[in-house]
Short mmCIF file of C-alpha atoms and ligand atoms in Angstrom, two decimals:
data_model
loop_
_atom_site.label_atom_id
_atom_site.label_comp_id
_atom_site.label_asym_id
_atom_site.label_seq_id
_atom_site.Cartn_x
_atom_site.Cartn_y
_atom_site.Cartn_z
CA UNK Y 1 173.75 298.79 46.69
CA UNK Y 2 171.53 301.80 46.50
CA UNK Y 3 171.72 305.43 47.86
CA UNK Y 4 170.07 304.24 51.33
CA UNK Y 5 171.84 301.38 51.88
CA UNK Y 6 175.16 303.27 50.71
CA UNK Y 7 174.01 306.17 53.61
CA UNK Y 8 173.15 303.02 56.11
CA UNK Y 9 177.07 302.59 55.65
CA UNK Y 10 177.89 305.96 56.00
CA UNK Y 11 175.75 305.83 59.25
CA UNK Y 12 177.85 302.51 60.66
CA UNK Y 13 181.04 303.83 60.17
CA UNK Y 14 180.56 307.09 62.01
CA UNK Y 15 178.39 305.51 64.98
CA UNK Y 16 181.73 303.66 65.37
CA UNK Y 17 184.23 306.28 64.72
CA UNK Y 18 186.32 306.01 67.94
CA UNK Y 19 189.42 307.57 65.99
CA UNK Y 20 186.95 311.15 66.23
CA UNK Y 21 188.11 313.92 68.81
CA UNK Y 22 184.10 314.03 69.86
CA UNK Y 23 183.43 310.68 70.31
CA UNK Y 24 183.82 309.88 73.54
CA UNK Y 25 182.06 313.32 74.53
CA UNK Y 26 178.85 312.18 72.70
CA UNK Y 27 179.33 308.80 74.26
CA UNK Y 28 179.38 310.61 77.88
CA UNK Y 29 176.23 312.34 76.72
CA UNK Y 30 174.45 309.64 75.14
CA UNK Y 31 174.53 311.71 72.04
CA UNK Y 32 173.73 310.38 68.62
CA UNK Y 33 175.64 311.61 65.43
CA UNK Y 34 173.68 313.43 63.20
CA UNK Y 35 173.95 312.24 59.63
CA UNK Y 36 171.62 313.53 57.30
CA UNK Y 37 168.29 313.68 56.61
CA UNK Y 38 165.42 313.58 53.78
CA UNK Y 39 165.15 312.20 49.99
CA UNK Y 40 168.27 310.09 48.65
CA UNK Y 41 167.36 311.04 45.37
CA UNK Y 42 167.31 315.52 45.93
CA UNK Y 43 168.14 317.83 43.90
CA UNK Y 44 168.88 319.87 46.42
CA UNK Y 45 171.30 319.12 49.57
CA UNK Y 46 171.42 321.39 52.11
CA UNK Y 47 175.02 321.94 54.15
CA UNK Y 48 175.11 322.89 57.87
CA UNK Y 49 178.20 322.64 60.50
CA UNK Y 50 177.19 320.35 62.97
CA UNK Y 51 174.68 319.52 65.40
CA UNK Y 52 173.65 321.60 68.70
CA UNK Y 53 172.18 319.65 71.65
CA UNK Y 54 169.16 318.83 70.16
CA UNK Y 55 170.23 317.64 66.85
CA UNK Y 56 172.58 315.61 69.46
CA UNK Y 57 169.80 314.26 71.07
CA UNK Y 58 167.54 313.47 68.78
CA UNK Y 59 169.98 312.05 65.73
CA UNK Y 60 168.05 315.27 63.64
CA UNK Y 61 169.42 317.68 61.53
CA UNK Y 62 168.32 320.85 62.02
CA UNK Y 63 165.49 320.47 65.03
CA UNK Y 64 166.05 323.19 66.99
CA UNK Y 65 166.12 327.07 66.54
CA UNK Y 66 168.11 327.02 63.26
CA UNK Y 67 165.98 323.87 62.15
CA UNK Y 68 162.94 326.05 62.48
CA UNK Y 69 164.42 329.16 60.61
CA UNK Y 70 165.29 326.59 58.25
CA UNK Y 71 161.73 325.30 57.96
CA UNK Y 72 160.29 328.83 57.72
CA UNK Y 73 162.84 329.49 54.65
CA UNK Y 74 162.08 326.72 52.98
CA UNK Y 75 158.10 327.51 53.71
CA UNK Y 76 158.55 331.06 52.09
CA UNK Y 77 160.02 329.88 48.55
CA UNK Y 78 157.09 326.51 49.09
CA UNK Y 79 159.63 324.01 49.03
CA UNK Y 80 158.74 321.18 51.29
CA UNK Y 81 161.80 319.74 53.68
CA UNK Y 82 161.09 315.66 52.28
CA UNK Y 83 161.90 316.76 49.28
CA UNK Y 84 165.54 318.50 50.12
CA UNK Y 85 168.30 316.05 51.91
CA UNK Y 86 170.27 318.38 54.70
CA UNK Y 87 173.54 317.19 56.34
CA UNK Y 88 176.22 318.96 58.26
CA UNK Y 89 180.13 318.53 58.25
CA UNK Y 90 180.95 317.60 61.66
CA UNK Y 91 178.38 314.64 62.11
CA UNK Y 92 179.41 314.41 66.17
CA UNK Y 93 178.08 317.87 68.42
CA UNK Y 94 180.87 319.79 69.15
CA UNK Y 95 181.33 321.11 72.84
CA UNK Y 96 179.36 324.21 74.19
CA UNK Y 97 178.60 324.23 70.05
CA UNK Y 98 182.39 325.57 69.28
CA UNK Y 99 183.35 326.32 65.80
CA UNK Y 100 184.59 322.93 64.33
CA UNK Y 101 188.24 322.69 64.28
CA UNK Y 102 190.32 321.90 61.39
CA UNK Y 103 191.41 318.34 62.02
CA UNK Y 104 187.62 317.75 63.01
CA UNK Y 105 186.43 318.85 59.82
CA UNK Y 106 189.18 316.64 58.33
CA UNK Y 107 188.21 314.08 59.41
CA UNK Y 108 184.08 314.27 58.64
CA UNK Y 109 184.68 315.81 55.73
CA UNK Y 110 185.01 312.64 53.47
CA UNK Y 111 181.53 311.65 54.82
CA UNK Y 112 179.76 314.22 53.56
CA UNK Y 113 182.06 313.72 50.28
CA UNK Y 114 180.32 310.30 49.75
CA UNK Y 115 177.04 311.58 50.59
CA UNK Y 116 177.22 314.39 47.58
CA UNK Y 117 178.46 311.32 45.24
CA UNK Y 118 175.55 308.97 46.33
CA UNK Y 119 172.93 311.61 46.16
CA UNK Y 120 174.38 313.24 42.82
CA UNK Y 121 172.25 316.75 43.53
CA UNK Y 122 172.28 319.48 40.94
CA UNK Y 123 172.43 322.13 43.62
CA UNK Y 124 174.51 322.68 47.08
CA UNK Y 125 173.20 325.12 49.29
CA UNK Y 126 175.50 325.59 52.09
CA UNK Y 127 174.37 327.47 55.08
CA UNK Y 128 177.18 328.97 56.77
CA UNK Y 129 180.87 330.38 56.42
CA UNK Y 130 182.33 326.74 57.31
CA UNK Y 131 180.14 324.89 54.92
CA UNK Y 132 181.13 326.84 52.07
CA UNK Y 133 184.69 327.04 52.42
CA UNK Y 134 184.80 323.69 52.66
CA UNK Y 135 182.61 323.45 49.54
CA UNK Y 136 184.72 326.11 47.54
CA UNK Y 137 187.84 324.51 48.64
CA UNK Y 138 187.00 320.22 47.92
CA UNK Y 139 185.85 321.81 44.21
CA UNK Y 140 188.27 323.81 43.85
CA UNK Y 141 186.16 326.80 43.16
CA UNK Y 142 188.11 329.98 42.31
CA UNK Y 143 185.61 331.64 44.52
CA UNK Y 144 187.20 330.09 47.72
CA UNK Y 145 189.00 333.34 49.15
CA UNK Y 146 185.37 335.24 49.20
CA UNK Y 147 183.93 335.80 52.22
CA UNK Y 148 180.45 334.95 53.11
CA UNK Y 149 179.50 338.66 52.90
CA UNK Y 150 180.57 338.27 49.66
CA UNK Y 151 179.38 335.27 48.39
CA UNK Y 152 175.46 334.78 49.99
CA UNK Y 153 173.34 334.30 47.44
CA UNK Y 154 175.79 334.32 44.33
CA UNK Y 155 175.34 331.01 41.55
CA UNK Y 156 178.57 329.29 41.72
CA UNK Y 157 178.82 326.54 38.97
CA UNK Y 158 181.44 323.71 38.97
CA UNK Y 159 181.42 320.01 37.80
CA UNK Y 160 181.73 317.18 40.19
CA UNK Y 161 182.14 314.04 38.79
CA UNK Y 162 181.18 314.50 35.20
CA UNK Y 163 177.89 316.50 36.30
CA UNK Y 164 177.41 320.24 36.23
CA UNK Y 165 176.36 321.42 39.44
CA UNK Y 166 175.54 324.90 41.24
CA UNK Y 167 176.96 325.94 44.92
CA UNK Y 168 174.78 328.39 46.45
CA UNK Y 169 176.55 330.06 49.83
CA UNK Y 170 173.41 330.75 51.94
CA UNK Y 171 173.90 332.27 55.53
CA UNK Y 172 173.67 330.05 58.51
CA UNK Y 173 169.94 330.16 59.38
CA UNK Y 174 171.11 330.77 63.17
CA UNK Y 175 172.27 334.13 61.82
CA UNK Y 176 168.67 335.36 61.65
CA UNK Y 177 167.22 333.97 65.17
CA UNK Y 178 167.37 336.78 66.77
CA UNK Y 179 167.71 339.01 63.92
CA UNK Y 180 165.00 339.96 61.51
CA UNK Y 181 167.21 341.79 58.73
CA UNK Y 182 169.39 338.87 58.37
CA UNK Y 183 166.12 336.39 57.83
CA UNK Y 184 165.17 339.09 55.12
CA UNK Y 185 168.23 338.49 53.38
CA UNK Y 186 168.12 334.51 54.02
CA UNK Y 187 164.62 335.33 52.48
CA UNK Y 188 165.86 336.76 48.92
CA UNK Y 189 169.07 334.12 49.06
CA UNK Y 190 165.82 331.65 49.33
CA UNK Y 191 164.23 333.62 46.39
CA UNK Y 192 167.37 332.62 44.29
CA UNK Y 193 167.50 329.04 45.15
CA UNK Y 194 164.15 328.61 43.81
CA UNK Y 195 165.04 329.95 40.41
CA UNK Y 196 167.67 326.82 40.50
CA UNK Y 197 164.84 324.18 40.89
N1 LIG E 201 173.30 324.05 63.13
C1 LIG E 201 173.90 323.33 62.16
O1 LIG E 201 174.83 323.78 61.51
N2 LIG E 201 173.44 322.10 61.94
C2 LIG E 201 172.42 321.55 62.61
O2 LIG E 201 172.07 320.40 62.33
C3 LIG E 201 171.81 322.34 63.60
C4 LIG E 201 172.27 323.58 63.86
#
């Protein structure tokens, strides 16, 4: 099988993923789970949460007001989004766009697991405090009891599988919506990220 046939089965098993605390709420809403989108073969893989309403809607990662922070981010270090696969943990929107909860994240997490293996990247950016602790934490990186404050923009290096491969803790891109010192800061996080490619 290859990496998009392997993701086509990551996509069937979640679409049916009745066992999920937010499935029946997406089925209520007509909802689609978000999976992931972009180049099975990136270097890079980005890391959101989960999806708002219009990631909901639309099956998108990343369409909405973060998605277009995101965009302008990537824009500003000239690193076009096909070339960059982004997924989230929770694959299901959460309610009113809550903070995942532990069991949920639990329970996704092994998704996103698989989709690391079958893309193999040399560099996870995670955007956001949940991202990266779960990042820190399924590597085991000693760096898992920093916070985000801490952490933003620091080269973490670990091996997963037999390859060597570099975390990068970005903010959440929502962070800077309404907020133009935090996209300045996204912006030099960026700045560092392209140094890795
Ligand atoms: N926020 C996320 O974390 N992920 C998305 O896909 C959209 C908004």
């Amino acid at each position: 099988m290859d990496r998009t046939d392997l993701m086509r089965q990551i996509r069937d098993e979640v679409i049916a993923l009745k066992a999920s605390p937010l499935y029946q709420y997406r089925i209520e809403n007509r909802y689609k789970p978000v999976i992931g989108q972009g180049n099975h073969d990136a270097d890079i893989i980005f890391i959101g949460e989960g999806p708002g309403k219009n990631e909901a809607e639309t099956g998108v990662p990343f369409c909405g007001a973060s998605g277009r922070i995101l965009d302008e981010l990537l824009a500003s270090i000239e690193l076009p989004r096909a070339e960059v696969y982004v997924a989230n943990i929770i694959k299901d929107r959460p309610p009113g766009n809550r903070d995942p909860r532990p069991e949920e994240i639990e329970l996704y997490g092994p998704f996103l697991d698989r989709q690391i293996e079958i893309i193999e990247p040399r560099v996870i950016a995670t955007l956001g405090r949940f991202s990266m602790t779960y990042i820190l934490q399924r590597y085991n990186c000693p760096e898992q009891t920093g916070s985000i404050g801490q952490l933003h923009g620091k080269i973490i290096k670990t091996v997963i599988g037999e390859r060597s491969t570099t975390i990068l803790p970005l903010y959440h891109p929502a962070v800077a919506v309404y907020n133009r010192n935090m996209l300045n800061d996204l912006k030099k996080d960026f700045v560092v990220l392209k140094s890795l490619i």
